[in-house]
Coordinates of N, CA and C and ligand atoms in Angstrom, one line a residue:
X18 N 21.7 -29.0 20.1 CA 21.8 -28.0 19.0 C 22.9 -27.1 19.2
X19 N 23.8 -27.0 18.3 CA 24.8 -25.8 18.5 C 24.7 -24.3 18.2
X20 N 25.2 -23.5 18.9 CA 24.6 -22.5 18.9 C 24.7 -21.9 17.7
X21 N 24.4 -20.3 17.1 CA 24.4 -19.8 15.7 C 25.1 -18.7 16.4
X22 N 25.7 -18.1 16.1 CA 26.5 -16.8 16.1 C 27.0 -16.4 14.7
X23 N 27.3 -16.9 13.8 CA 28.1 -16.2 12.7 C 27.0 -16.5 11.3
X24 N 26.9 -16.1 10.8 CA 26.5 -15.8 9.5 C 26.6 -17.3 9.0
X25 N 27.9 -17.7 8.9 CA 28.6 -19.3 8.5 C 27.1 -20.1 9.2
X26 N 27.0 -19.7 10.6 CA 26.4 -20.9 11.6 C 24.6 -20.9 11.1
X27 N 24.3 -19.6 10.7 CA 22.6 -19.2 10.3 C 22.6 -20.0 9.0
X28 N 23.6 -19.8 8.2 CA 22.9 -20.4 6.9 C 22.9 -21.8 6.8
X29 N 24.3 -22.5 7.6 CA 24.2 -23.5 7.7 C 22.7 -24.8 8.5
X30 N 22.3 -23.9 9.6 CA 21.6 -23.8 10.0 C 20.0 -24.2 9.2
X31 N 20.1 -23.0 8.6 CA 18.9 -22.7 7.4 C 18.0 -21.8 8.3
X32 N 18.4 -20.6 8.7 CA 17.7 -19.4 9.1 C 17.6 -18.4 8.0
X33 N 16.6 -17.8 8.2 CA 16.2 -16.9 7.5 C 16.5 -15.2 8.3
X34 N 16.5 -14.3 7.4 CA 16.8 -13.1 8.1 C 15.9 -11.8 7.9
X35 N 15.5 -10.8 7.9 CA 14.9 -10.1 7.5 C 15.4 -8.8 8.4
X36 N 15.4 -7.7 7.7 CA 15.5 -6.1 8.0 C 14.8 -5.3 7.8
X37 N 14.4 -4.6 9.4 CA 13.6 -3.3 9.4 C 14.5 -2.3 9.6
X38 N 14.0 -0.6 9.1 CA 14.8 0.1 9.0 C 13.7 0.7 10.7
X39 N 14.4 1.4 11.1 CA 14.0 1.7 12.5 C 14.3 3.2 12.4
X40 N 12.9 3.9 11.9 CA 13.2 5.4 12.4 C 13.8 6.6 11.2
X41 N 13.8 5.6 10.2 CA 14.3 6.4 8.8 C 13.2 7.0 8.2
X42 N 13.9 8.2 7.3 CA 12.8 9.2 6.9 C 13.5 9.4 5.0
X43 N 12.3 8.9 4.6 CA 12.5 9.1 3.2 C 11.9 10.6 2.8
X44 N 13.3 10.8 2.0 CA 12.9 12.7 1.6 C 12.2 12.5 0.1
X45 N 10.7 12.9 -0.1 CA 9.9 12.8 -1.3 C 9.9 14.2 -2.0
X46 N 11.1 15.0 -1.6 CA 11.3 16.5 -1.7 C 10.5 17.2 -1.3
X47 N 9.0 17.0 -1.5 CA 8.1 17.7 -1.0 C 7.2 17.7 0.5
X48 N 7.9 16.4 0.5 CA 7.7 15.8 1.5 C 8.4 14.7 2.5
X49 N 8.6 14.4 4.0 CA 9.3 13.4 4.1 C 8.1 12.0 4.7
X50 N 8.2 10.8 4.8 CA 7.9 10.2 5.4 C 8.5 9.4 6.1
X51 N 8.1 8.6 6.8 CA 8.6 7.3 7.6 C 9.1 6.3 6.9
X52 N 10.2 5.5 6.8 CA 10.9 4.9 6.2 C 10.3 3.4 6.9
X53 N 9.5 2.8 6.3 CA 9.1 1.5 6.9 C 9.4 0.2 6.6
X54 N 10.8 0.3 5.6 CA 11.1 -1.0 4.9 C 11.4 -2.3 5.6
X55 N 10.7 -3.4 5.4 CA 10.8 -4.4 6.1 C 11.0 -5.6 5.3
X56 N 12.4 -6.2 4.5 CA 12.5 -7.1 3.7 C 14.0 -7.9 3.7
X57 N 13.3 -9.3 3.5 CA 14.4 -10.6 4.1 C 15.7 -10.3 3.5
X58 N 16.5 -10.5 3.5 CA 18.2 -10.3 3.3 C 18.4 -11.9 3.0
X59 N 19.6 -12.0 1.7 CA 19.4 -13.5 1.6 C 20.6 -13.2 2.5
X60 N 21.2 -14.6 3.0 CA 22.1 -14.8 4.1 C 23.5 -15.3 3.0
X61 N 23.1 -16.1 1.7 CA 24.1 -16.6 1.5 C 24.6 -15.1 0.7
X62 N 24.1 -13.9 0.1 CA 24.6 -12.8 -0.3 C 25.4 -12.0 0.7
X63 N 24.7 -12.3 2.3 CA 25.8 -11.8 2.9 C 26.7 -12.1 3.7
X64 N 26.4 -13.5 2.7 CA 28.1 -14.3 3.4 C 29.3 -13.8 2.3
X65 N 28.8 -13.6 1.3 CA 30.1 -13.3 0.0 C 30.4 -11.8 0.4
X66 N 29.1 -11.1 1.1 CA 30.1 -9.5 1.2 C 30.3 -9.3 2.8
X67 N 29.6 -10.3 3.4 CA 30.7 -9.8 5.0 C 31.8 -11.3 5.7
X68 N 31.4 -12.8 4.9 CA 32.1 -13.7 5.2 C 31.4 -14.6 6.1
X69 N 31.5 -16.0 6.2 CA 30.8 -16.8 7.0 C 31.2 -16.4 8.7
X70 N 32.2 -16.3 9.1 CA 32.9 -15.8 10.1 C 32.3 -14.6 11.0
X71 N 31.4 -13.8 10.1 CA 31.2 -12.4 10.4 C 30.1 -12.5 11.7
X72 N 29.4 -12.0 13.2 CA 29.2 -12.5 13.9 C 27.8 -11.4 13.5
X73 N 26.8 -12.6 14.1 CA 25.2 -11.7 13.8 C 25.1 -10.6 15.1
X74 N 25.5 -10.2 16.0 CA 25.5 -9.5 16.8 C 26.2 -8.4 15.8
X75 N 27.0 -8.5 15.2 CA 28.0 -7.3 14.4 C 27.0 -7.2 13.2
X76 N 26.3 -7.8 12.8 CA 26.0 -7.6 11.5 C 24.7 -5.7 11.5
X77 N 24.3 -5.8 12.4 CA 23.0 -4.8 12.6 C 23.7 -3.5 12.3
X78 N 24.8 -3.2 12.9 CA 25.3 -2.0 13.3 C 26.5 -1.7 11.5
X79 N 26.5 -3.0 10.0 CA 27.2 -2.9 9.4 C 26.2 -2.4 8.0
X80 N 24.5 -2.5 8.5 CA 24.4 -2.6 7.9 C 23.5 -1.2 7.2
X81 N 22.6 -0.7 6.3 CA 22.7 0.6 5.6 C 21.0 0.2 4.8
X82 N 20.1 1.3 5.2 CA 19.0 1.3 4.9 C 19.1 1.4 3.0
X83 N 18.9 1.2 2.1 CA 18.8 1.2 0.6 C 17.8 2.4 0.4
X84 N 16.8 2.1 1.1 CA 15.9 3.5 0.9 C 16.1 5.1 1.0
X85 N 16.1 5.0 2.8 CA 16.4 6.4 2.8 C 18.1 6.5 3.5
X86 N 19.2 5.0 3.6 CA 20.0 5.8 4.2 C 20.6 5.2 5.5
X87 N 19.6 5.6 6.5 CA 19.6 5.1 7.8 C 20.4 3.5 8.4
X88 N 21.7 4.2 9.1 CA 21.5 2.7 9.8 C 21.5 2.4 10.9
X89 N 20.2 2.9 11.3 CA 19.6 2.0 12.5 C 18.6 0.9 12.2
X90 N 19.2 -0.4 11.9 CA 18.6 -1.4 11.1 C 18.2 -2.0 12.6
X91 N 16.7 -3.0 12.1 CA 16.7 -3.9 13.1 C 16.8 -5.5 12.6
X92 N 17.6 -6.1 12.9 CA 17.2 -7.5 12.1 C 16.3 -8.6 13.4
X93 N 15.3 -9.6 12.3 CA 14.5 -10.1 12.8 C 15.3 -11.8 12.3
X94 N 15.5 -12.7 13.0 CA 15.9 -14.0 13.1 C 15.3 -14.7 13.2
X95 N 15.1 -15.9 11.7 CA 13.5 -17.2 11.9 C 14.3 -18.3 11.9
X96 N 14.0 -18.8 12.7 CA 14.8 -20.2 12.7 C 14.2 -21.1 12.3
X97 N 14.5 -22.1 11.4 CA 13.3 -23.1 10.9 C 12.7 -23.8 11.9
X98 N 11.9 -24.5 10.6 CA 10.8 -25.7 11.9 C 11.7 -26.6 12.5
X99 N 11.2 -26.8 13.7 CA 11.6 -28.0 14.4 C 12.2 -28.7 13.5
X100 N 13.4 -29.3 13.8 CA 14.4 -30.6 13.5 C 13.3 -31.8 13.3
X101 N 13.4 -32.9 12.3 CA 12.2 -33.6 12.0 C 12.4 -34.7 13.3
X102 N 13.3 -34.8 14.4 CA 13.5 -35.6 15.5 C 12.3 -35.6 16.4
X103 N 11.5 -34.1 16.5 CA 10.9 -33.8 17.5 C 9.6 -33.7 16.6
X104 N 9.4 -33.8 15.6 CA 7.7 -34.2 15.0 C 7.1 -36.0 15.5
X105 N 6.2 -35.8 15.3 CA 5.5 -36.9 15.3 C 5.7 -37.9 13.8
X106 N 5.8 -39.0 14.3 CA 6.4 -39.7 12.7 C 5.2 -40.2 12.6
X107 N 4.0 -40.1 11.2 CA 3.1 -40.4 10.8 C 3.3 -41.3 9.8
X108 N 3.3 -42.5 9.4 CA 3.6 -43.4 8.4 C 2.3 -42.9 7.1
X109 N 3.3 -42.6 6.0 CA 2.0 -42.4 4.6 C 2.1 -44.0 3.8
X110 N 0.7 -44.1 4.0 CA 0.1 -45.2 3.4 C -0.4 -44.7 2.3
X111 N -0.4 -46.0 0.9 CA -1.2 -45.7 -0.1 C -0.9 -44.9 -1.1
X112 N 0.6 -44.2 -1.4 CA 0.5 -43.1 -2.4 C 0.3 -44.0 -4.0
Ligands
ZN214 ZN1 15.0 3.3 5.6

């Protein structure tokens, strides 16, 4: 398996991405709360605005909370299922 570093390598891949905001405070004017947004980022959107090249270690520190602001983002990395090499090959009988 080759390794993933760039944006290019995740989607190619077929990873998924998701972003927590870590520590943001939404101002409700009256009030602030905790900024708890936690939602997937498509990969191929931010291949058109940071480029396939762009390296996932650089991506965290580019990127900017939508809610309150903040960017101390955390990104969370899912790498798909197993490659179908390492399943069990079950023959379907009968469709
Ligand atoms: Zn936030």
């Amino acid at each position: 398996m080759t390794a993933v570093e760039t944006i290019g390598d995740a989607l190619s891949a077929g990873w998924r991405v998701r972003a927590r905001c870590v520590g943001g405070l939404v101002d409700y004017k009256t009030s602030t709360r905790k900024c708890d947004i936690f939602e997937e980022l498509s990969l191929r959107d931010l291949a058109w605005t940071r480029g396939l090249s762009c390296s996932l270690s650089n991506l965290e520190s580019r990127l900017k909370c939508p809610r309150c602001g903040n960017r101390r983002i955390s990104l969370v990395f899912e790498p798909p299922a197993p490659p179908q090499a390492n399943a069990v090959r079950t023959p379907v009988f009968g469709r």
